[in-house]
CSV table of C-alpha atoms and ligand atoms in Angstrom, one decimal:
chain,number,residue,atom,x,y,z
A,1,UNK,CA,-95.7,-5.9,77.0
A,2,UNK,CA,-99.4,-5.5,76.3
A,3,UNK,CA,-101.0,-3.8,78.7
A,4,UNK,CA,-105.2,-4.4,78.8
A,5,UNK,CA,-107.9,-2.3,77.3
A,6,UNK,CA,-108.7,0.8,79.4
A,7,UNK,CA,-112.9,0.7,79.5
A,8,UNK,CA,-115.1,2.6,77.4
A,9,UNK,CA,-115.5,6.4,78.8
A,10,UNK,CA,-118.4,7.3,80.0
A,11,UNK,CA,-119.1,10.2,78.5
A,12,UNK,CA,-119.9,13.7,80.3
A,13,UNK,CA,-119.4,12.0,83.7
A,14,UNK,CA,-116.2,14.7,84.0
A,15,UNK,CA,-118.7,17.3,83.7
A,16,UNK,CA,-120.5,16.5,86.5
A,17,UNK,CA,-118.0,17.6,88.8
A,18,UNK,CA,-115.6,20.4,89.6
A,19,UNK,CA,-112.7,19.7,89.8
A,20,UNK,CA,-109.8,21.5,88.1
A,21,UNK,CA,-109.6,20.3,84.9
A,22,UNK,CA,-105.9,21.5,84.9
A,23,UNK,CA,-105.2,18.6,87.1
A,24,UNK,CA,-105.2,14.6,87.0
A,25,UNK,CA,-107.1,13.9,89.8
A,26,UNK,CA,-105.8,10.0,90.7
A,27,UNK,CA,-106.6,9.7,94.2
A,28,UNK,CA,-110.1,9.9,94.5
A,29,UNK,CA,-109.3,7.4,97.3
A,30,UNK,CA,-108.0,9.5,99.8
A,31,UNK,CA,-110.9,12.5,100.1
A,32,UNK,CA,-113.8,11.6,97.1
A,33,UNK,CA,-114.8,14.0,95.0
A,34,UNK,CA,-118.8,15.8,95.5
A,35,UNK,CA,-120.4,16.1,92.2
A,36,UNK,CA,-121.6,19.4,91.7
A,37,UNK,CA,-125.2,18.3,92.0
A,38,UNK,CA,-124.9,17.0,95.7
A,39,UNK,CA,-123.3,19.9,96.5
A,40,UNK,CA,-125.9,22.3,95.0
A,41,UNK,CA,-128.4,19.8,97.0
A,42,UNK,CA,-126.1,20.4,100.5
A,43,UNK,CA,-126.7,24.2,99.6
A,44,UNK,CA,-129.8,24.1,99.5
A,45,UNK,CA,-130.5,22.5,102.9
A,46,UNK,CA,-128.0,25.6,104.1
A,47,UNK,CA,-129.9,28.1,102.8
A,48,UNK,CA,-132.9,26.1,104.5
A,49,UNK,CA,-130.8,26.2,107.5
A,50,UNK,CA,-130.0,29.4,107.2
A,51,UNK,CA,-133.3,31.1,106.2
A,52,UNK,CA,-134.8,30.0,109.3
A,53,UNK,CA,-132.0,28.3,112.1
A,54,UNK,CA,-134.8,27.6,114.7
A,55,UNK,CA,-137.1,26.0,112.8
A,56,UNK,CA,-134.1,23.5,110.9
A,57,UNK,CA,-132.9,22.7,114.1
A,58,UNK,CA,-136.1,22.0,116.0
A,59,UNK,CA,-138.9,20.9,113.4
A,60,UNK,CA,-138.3,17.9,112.1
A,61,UNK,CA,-134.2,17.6,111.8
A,62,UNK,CA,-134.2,14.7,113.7
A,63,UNK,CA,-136.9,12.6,111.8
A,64,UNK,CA,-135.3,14.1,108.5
A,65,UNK,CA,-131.4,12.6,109.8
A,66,UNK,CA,-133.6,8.9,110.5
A,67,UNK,CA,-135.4,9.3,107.0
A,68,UNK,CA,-131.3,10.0,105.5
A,69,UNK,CA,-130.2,6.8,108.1
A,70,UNK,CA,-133.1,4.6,106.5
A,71,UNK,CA,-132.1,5.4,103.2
A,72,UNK,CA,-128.6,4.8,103.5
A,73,UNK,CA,-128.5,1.5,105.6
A,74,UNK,CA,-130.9,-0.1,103.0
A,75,UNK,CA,-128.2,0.8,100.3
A,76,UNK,CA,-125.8,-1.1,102.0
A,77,UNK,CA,-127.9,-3.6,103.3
A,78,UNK,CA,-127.6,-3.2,107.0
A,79,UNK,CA,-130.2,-2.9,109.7
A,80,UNK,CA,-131.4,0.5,109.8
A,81,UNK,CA,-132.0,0.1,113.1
A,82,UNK,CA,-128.4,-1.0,114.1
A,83,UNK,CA,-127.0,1.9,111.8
A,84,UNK,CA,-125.7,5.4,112.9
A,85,UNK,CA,-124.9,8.2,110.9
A,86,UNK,CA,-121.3,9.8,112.0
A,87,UNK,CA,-118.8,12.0,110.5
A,88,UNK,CA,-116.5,9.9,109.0
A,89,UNK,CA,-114.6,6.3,109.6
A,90,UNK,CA,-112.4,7.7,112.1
A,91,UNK,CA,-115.1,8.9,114.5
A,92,UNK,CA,-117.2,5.6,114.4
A,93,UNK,CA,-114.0,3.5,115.1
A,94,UNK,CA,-113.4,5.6,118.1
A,95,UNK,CA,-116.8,5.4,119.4
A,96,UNK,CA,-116.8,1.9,119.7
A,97,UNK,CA,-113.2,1.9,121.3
A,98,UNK,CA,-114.4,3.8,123.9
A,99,UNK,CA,-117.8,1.8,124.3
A,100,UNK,CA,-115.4,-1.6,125.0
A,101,UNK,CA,-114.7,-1.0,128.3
A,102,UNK,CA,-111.2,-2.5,128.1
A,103,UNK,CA,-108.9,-3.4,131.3
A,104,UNK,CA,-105.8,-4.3,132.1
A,105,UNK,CA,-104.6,-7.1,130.1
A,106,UNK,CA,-107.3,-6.9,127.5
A,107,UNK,CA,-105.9,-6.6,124.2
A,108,UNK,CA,-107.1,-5.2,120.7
A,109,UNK,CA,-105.9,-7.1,117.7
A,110,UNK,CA,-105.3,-5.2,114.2
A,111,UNK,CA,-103.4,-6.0,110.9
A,112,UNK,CA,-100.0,-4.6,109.4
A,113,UNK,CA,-102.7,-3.3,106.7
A,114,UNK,CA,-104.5,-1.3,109.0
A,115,UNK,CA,-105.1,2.5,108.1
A,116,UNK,CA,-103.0,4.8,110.2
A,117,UNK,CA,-105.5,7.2,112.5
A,118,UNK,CA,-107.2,3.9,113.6
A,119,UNK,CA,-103.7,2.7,115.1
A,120,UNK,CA,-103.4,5.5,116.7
A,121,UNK,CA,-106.7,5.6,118.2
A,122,UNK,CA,-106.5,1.7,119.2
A,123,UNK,CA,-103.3,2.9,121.0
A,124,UNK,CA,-104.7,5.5,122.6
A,125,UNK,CA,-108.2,3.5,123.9
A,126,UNK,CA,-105.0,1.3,125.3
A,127,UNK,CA,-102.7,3.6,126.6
A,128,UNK,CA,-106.0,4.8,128.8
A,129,UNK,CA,-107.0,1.4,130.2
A,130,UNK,CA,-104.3,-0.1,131.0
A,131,UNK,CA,-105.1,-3.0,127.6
A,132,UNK,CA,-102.5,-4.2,124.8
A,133,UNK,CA,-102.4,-3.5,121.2
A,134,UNK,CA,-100.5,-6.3,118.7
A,135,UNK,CA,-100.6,-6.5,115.1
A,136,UNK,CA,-100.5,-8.9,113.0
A,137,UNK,CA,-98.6,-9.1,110.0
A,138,UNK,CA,-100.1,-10.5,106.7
A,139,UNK,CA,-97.7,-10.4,103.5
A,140,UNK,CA,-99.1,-8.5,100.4
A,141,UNK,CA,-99.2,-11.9,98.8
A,142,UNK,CA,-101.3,-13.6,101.3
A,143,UNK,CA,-104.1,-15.2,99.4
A,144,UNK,CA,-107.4,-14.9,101.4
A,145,UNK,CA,-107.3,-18.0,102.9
A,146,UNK,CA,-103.7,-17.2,104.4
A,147,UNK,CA,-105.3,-14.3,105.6
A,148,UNK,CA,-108.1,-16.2,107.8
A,149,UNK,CA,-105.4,-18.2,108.9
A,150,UNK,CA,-103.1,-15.8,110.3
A,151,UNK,CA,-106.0,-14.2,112.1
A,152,UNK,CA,-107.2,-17.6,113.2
A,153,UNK,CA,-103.8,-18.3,114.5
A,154,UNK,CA,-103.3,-14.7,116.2
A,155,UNK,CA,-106.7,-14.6,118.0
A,156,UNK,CA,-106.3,-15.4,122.0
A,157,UNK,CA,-109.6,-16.0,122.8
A,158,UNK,CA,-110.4,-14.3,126.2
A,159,UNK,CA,-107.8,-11.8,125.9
A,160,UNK,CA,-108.7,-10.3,122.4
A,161,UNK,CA,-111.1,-8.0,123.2
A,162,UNK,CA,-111.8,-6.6,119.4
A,163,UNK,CA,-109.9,-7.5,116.1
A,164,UNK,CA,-110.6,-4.4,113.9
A,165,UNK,CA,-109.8,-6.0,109.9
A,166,UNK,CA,-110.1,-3.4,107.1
A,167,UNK,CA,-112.3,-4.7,104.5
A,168,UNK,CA,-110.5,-2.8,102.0
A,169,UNK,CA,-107.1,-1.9,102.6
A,170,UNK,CA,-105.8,1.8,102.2
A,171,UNK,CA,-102.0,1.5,102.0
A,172,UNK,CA,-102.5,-1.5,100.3
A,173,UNK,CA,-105.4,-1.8,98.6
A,174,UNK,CA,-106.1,-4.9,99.2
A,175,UNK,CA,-109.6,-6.7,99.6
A,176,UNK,CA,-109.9,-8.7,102.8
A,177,UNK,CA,-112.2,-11.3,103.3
A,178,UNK,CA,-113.8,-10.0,105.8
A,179,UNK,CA,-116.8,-12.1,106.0
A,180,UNK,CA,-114.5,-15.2,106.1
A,181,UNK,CA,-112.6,-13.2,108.9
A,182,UNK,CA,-115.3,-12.3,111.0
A,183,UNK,CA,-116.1,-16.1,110.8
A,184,UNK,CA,-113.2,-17.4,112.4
A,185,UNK,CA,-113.3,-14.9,115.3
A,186,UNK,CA,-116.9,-15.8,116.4
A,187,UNK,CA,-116.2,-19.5,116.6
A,188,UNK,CA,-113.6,-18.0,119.0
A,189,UNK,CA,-116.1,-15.7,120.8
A,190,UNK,CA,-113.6,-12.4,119.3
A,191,UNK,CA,-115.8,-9.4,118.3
A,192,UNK,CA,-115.0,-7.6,115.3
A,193,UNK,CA,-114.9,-4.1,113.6
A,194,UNK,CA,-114.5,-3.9,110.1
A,195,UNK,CA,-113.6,-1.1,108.9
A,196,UNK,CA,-114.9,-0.3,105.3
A,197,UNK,CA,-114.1,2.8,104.7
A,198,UNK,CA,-113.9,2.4,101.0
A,199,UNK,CA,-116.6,0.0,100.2
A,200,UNK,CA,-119.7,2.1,100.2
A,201,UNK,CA,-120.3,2.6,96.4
A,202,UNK,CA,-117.1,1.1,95.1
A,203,UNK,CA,-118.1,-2.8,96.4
A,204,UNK,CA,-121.3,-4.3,96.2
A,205,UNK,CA,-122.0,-5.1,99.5
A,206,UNK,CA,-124.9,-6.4,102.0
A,207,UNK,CA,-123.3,-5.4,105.6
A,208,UNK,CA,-125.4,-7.6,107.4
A,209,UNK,CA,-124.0,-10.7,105.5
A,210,UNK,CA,-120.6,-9.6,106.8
A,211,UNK,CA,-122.4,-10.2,110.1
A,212,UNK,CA,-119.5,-8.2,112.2
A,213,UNK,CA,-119.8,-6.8,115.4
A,214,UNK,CA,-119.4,-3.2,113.7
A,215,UNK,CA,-118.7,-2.2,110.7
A,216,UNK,CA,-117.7,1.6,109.6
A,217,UNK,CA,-118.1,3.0,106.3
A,218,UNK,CA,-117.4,6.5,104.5
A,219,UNK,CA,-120.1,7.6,102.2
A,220,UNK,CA,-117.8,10.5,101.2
A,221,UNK,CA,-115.6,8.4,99.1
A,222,UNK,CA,-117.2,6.5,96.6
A,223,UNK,CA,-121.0,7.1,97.1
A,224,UNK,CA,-120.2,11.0,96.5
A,225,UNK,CA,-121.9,12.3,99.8
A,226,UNK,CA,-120.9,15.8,101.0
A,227,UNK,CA,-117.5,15.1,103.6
A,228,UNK,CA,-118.5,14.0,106.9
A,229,UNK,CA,-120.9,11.0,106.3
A,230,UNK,CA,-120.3,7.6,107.5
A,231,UNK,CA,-122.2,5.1,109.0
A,232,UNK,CA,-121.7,3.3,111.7
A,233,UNK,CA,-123.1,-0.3,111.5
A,234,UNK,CA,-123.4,-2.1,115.4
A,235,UNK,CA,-124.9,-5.4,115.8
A,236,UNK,CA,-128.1,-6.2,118.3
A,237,UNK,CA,-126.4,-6.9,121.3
A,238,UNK,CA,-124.1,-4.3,121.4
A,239,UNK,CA,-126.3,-1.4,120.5
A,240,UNK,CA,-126.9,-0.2,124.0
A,241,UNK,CA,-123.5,-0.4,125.2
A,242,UNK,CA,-122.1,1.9,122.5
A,243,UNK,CA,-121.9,5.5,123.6
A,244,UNK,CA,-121.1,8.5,122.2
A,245,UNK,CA,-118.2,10.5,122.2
A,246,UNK,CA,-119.9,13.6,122.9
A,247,UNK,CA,-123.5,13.4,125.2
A,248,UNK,CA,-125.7,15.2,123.8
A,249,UNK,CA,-129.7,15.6,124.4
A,250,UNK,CA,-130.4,12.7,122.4
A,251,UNK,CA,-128.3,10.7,125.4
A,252,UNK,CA,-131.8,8.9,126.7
A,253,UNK,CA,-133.0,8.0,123.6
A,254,UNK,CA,-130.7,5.5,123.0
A,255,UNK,CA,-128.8,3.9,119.6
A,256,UNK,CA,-128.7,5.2,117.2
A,257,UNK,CA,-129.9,8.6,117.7
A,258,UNK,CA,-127.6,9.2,120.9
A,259,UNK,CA,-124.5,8.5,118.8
A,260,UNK,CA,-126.1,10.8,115.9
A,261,UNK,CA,-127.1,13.4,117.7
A,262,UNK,CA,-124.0,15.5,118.2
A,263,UNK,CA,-125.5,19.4,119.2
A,264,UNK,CA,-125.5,22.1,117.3
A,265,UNK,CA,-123.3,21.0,114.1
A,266,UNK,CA,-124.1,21.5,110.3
A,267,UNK,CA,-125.8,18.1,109.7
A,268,UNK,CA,-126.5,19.2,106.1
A,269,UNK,CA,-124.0,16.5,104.3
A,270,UNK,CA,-126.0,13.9,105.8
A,271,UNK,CA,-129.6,15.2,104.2
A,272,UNK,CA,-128.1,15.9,101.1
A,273,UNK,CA,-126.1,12.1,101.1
A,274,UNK,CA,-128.7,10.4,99.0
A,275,UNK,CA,-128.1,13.1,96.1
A,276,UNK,CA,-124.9,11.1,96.0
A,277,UNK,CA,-126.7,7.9,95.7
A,278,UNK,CA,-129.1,9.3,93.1
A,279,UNK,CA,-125.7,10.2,91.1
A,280,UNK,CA,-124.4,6.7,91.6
A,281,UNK,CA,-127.6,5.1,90.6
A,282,UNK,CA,-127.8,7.5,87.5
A,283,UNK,CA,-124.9,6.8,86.2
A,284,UNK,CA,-125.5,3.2,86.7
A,285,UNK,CA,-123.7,1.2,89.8
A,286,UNK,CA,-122.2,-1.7,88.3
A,287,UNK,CA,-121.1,0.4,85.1
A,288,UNK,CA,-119.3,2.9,87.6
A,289,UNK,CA,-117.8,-0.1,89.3
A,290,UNK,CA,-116.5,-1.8,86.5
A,291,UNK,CA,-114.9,1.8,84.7
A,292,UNK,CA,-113.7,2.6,87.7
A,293,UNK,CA,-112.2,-1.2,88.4
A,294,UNK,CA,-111.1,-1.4,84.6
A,295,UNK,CA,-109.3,1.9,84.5
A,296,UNK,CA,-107.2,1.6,87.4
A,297,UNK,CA,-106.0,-1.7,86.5
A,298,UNK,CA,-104.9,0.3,83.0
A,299,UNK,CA,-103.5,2.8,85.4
A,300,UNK,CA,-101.4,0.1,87.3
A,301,UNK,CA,-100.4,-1.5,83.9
A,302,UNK,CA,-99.1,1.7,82.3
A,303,UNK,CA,-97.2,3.4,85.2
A,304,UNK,CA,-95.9,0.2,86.1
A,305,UNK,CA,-94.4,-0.9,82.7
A,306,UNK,CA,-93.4,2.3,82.9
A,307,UNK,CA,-91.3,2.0,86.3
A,308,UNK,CA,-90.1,-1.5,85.0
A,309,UNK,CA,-92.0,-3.2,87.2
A,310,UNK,CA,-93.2,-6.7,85.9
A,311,UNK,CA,-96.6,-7.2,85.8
A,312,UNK,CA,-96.4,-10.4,88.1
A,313,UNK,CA,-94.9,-8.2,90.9
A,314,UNK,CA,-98.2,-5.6,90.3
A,315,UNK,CA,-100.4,-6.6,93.6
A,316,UNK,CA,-104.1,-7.9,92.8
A,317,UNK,CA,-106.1,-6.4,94.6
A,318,UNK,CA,-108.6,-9.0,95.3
A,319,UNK,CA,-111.5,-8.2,93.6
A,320,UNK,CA,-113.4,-7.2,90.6
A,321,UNK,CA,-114.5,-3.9,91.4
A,322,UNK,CA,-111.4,-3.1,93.3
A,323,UNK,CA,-111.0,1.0,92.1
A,324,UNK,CA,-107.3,1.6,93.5
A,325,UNK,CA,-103.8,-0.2,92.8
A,326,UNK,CA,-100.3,0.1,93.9
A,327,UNK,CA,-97.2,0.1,92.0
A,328,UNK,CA,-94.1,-0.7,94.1
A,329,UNK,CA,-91.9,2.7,93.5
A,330,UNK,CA,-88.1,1.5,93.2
A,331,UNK,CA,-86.1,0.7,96.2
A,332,UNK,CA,-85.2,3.6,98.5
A,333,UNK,CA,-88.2,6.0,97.1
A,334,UNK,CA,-90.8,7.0,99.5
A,335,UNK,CA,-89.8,4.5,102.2
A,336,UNK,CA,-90.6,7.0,105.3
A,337,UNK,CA,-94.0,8.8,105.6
A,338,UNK,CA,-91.8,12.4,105.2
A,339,UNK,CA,-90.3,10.9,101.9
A,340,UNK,CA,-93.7,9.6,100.9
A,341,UNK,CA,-95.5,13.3,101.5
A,342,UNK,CA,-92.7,15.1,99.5
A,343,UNK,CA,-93.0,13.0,96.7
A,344,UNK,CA,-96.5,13.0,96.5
A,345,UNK,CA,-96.2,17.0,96.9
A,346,UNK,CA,-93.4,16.7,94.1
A,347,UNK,CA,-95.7,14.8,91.5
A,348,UNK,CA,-98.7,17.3,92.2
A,349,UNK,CA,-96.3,20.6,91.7
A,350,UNK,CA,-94.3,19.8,88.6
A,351,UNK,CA,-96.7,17.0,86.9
A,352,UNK,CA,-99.9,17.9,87.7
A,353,UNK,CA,-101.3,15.1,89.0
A,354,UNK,CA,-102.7,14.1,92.5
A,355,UNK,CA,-101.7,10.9,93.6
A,356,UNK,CA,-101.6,8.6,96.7
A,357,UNK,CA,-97.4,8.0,97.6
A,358,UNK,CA,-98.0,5.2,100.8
A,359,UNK,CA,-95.2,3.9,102.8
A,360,UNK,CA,-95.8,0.3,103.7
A,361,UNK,CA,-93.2,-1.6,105.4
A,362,UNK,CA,-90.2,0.4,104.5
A,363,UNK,CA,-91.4,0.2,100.8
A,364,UNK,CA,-93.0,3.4,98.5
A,365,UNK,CA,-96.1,2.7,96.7
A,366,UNK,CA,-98.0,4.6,94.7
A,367,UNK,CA,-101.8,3.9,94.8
A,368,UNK,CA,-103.4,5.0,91.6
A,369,UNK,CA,-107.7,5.0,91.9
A,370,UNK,CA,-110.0,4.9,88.4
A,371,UNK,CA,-112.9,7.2,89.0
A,372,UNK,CA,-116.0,8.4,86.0
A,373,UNK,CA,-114.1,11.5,85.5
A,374,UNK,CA,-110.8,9.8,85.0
A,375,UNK,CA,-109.4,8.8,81.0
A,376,UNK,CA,-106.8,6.7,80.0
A,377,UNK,CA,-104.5,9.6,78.3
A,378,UNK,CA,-104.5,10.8,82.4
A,379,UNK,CA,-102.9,7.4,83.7
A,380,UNK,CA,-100.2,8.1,79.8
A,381,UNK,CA,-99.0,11.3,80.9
A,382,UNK,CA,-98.1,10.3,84.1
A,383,UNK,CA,-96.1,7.4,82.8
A,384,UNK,CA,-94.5,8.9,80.5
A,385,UNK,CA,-93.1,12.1,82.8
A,386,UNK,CA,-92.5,10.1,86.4
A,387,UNK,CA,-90.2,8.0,85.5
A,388,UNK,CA,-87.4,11.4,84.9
A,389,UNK,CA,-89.0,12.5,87.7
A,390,UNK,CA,-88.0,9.9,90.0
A,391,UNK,CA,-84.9,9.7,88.3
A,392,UNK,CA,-84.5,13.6,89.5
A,393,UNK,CA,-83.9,12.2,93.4
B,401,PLP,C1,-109.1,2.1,105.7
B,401,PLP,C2,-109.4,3.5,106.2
B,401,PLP,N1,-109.9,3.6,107.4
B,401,PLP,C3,-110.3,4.9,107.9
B,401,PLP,C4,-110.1,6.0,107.1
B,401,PLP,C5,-110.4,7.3,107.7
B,401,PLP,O1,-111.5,7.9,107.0
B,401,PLP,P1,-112.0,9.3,107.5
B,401,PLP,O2,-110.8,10.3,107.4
B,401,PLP,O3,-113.1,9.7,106.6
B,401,PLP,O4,-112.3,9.2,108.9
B,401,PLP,C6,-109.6,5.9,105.8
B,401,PLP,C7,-109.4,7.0,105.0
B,401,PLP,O5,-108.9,7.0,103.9
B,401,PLP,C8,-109.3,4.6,105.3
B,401,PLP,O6,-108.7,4.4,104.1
């Protein structure tokens, strides 16, 4: 079977971060990686913080967080004005949960795709007003027009208080169409929160032409921020309706700085985020995209030929710059989130490689990302040992 080129390295990328060298590091998916130089630059702003608390804290930190908002909003193409700064995806999806004001027999709509945490908080926002939660399922081979039919056809308009769509898939990795999706609601009056938790830095994106309701994002995966920056994109006319989870003394001045503005916290990942960018940019955006893209399909290609798996049953992910893919493990592997973990824990411990096991409808996957630091020979080694490995039990 030929499997495709891998892409040309970029060379000395690896050496801008620190990561154990002892280790391939496949998942960059599931918690980034901060190049050393952002995290010199969050440092920094500690030993800023640190030199002098009072003065961080009361001269200037606010303007300094709306300077970082600015910056990041226009990198993503969303109104800066309609964009808050939180710690991660998780936080901002809850926040607007709890801004709904759901009721009895209100319902929130979500995907068999969706990403795990945000189930859970959907059911909790549901268990605690009395509303529904119902999922839809949409086959891994769903092309996207499938997949704005399904959520045309699962939409009760008047009951379906929020649809939350991924816009890139975790367990699946799988690129939604979310602009598409977000179309069909609003012609059925159906707000909508994508949730993008990937796409900052790996997809070239203009929020605003997504035109959603809200939109979350993690600028700690692929934009190589410090952990615990996201945004939190809100359109005009919800903006004052969205609360914080926390009131804080920002509380009067209203979105986005109420939602922002969470007391006394280290808010130094979000000052140093745009070092992250400036990497990004450095390096070159759509030359990171399309390594990144190009070496996980090799990835996919290797370990699946590997596995036996044919490349026709290797799921597309949907889109060109697309940096993670599955391989369906064989039947009976990793089909329950315990089996999944020990697996995963299995793989680091005896092969020395960090990779994503999911579970997905009573079927293991293993998600493989591409990422600058990442070679081809990495994605080889692991093909050529997992296979005895699974073969172990
Ligand atoms: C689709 C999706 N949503 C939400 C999250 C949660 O991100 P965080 O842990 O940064 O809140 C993730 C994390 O991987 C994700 O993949």
């Amino acid at each position: 079977m030929t499997v495709p080129q891998p892409p040309e390295p970029i060379p000395g990328a690896r050496l801008l971060f620190s990561l154990d060298p002892s280790v391939s590091h496949l998942n960059h998916g599931s918690f980034g990686a901060v190049p050393i130089g952002v995290q010199r630059a969050q440092q920094r702003l500690r030993d800023e913080m640190e030199a002098n608390p009072l003065r961080f804290f009361t001269q200037g930190l606010v303007d300094r967080i709306a300077h970082t908002r600015r910056h990041l909003a226009g990198f993503l193409g969303a109104d800066p004005d309609g964009t808050a700064l939180v710690g991660n995806a998780t936080t901002g999806v809850a926040v607007v949960l709890q801004s709904l004001g759901l009721r009895p027999g209100d319902e929130v709509l979500t995907t068999d795709h969706g990403y795990g945490a945000v189930g859970f908080s959907v059911q909790r926002e549901c268990r605690r007003t009395g509303a529904t939660h119902r999922t839809l399922h949409v086959p891994l081979t769903a092309d996207d027009e499938e997949v704005v039919e399904i959520v045309r056809s699962g939409l009760r308009p008047g009951r379906t208080k929020l649809l939350v769509v991924d816009q890139l898939t975790s367990a699946t990795a799988r690129l939604f169409p979310a602009a598409a999706v977000v179309g069909v609601a609003r012609e059925r009056g159906v707000p909508v929160l994508v949730d993008a938790a990937h796409a900052p830095g790996m997809l070239p994106i203009s929020v605003a032409s997504i035109g959603a309701d809200f939109w979350v994002g993690n600028l700690h995966k692929w934009a190589y921020a410090p952990r615990g920056t996201a945004v939190l994109v809100v359109a005009e006319p919800w903006r004052e309706r969205i609360e914080p989870l926390v009131v804080s003394w920002e509380q009067e001045a209203g979105f986005p700085a109420r939602v922002e503005w969470q007391a006394t916290l280290d808010y130094t990942a979000w000052l140093a985020a745009p070092a992250g960018l400036f990497t990004l940019r450095s390096l070159g955006l759509d030359r990171v995209r399309a390594h990144n893209a190009a070496l996980a399909a090799y990835g996919q290609r290797v370990v699946g030929d590997a596995l036996g798996v044919a490349p026709a049953d290797l799921p597309e992910p949907g889109g060109p710059t697309v940096s993670m893919r599955l391989i369906p493990l064989p039947p009976g592997v990793a089909t329950t989130m315990d089996a999944a973990k020990a697996l995963r824990t299995r793989i680091a411990e005896r092969l020395a490689a960090e990779v994503a096991v999911m579970t997905w409808l009573d079927r293991g996957w293993l998600r493989l990302c591409g990422q600058v630091y990442n070679t081809p020979d990495e994605y080889d080694r692991l093909a050529v040992r997992l296979p005895a490995l699974l073969a172990q039990g």
